[in-house]
Coordinates of C-alpha atoms in Angstrom, one line a residue:
X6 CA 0.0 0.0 0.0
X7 CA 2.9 2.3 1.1
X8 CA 4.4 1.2 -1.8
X9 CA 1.7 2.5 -4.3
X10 CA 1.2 6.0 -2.0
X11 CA 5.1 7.1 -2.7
X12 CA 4.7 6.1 -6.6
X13 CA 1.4 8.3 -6.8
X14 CA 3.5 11.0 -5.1
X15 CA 7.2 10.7 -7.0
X16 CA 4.3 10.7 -10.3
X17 CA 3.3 14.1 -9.3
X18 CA 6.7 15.3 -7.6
X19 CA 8.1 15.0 -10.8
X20 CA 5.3 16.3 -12.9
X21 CA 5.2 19.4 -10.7
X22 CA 9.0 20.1 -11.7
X23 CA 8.5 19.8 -14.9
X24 CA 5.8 22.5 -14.9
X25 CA 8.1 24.7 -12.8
X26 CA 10.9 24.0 -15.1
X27 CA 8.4 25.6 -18.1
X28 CA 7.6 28.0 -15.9
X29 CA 11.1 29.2 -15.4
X30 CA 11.8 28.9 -19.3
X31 CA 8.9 30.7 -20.1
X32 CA 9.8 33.3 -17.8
X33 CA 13.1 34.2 -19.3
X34 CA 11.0 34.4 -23.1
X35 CA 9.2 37.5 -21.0
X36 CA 12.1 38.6 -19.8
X37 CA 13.8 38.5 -22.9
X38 CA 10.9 40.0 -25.1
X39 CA 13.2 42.9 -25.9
X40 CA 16.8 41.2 -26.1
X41 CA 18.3 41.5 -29.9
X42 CA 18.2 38.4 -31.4
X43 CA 16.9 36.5 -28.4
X44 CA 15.3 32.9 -29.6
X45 CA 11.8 32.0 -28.2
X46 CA 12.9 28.3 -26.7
X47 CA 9.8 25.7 -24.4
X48 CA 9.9 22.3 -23.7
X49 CA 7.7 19.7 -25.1
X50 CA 5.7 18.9 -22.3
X51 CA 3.9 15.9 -23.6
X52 CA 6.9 14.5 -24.3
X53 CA 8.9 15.0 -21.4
X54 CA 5.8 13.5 -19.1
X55 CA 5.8 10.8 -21.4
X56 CA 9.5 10.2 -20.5
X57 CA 8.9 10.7 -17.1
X58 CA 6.0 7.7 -17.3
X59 CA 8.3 5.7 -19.0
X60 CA 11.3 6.4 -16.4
X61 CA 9.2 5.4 -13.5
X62 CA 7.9 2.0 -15.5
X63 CA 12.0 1.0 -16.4
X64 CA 14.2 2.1 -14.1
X65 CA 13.1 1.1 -11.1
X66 CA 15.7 -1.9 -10.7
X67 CA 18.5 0.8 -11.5
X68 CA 21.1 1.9 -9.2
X69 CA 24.5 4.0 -9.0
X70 CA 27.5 1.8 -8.7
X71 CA 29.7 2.4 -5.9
X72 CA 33.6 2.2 -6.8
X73 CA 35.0 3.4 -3.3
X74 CA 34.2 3.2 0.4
X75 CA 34.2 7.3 0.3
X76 CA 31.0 7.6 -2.3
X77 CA 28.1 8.6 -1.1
X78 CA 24.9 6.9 -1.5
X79 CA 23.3 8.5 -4.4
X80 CA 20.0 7.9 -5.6
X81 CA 18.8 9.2 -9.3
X82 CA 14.9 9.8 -8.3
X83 CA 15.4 13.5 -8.7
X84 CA 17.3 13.7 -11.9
X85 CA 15.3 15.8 -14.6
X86 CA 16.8 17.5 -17.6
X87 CA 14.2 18.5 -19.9
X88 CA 14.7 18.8 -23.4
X89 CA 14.7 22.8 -24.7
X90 CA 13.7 22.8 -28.0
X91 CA 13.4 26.2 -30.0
X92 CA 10.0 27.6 -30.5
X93 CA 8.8 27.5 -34.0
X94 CA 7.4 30.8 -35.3
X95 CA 6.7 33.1 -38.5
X96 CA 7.1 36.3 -36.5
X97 CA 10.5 37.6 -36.5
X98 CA 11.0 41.0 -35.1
X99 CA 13.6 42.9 -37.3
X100 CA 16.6 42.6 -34.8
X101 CA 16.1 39.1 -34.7
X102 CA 14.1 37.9 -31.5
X103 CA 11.4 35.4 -31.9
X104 CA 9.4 36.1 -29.0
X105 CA 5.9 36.5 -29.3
X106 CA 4.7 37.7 -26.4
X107 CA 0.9 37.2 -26.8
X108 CA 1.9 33.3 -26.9
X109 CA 4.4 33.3 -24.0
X110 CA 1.9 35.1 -21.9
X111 CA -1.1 32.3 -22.2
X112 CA 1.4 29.3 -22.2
X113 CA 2.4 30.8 -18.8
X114 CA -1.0 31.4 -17.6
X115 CA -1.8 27.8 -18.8
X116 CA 1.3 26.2 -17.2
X117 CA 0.4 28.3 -14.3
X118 CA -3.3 27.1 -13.8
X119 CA -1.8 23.5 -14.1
X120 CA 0.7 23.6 -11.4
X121 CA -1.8 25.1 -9.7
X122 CA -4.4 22.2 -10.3
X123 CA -1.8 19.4 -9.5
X124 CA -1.1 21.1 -6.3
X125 CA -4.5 21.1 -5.1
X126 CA -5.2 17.2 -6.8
X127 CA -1.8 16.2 -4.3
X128 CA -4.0 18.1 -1.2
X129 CA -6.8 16.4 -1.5
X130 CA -4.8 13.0 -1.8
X131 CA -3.2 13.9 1.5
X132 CA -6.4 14.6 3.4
X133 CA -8.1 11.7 1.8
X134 CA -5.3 9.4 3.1
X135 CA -5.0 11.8 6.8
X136 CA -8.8 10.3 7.2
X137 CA -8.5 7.0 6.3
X138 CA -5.6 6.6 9.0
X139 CA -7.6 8.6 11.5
X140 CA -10.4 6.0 10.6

């Protein structure tokens, strides 16, 4: 039962960080709306939770090999590198940026709502659990 309880919660631990890693990377396209030449760059999140899905189905049996005493006992749970991919557009500003701030602005509302969302899904989880131990 534990079991199942901390692989509903990695799930949406990792989810979450994905969303805050858009978040961050669609914060710097607002940030950089007016840096020459500047490239509009996301991540694809469909595919990167799709990778995450897979992750948790394959490498459950994998560990770090330990060559020496000294190392420390690592554990790879946490490691998340998204893929940045460039953001396809057909409006280029004359100095060269590619950020279109009407789009960065509702992809960050969106990922923001989402985030949001998950947060209060994992709040519910936790009281739902919190009163079925207090019986």
């Amino acid at each position: 039962m534990f079991s199942k309880i901390n692989q509903i919660f990695d799930f949406h631990q990792k989810s979450l960080n994905l969303y805050a890693k858009r978040q961050e990377i669609l914060a710097s396209n607002i940030a950089n709306a007016d840096t020459p030449g500047y490239k509009s760059v996301d991540i694809n999140f469909t595919n990167e939770l799709n990778k995450i899905i897979k992750s948790n189905i394959k490498n459950k049996n994998i560990t770090l090999k330990k060559t020496s005493s000294k190392h420390l006992n690592g554990k790879n749970n946490n490691f998340f590198s998204p893929e940045i991919i460039s953001v396809v557009t057909n409006q280029k500003k004359p100095d060269g940026n590619t950020v279109n701030m009407d789009r960065e602005r509702i992809e960050f509302l969106n990922n923001s709502l989402k985030y949001q969302s998950n947060l209060a899904f994992m709040k519910n989880e936790i009281k739902n659990i919190m009163r079925i131990l207090q019986g």
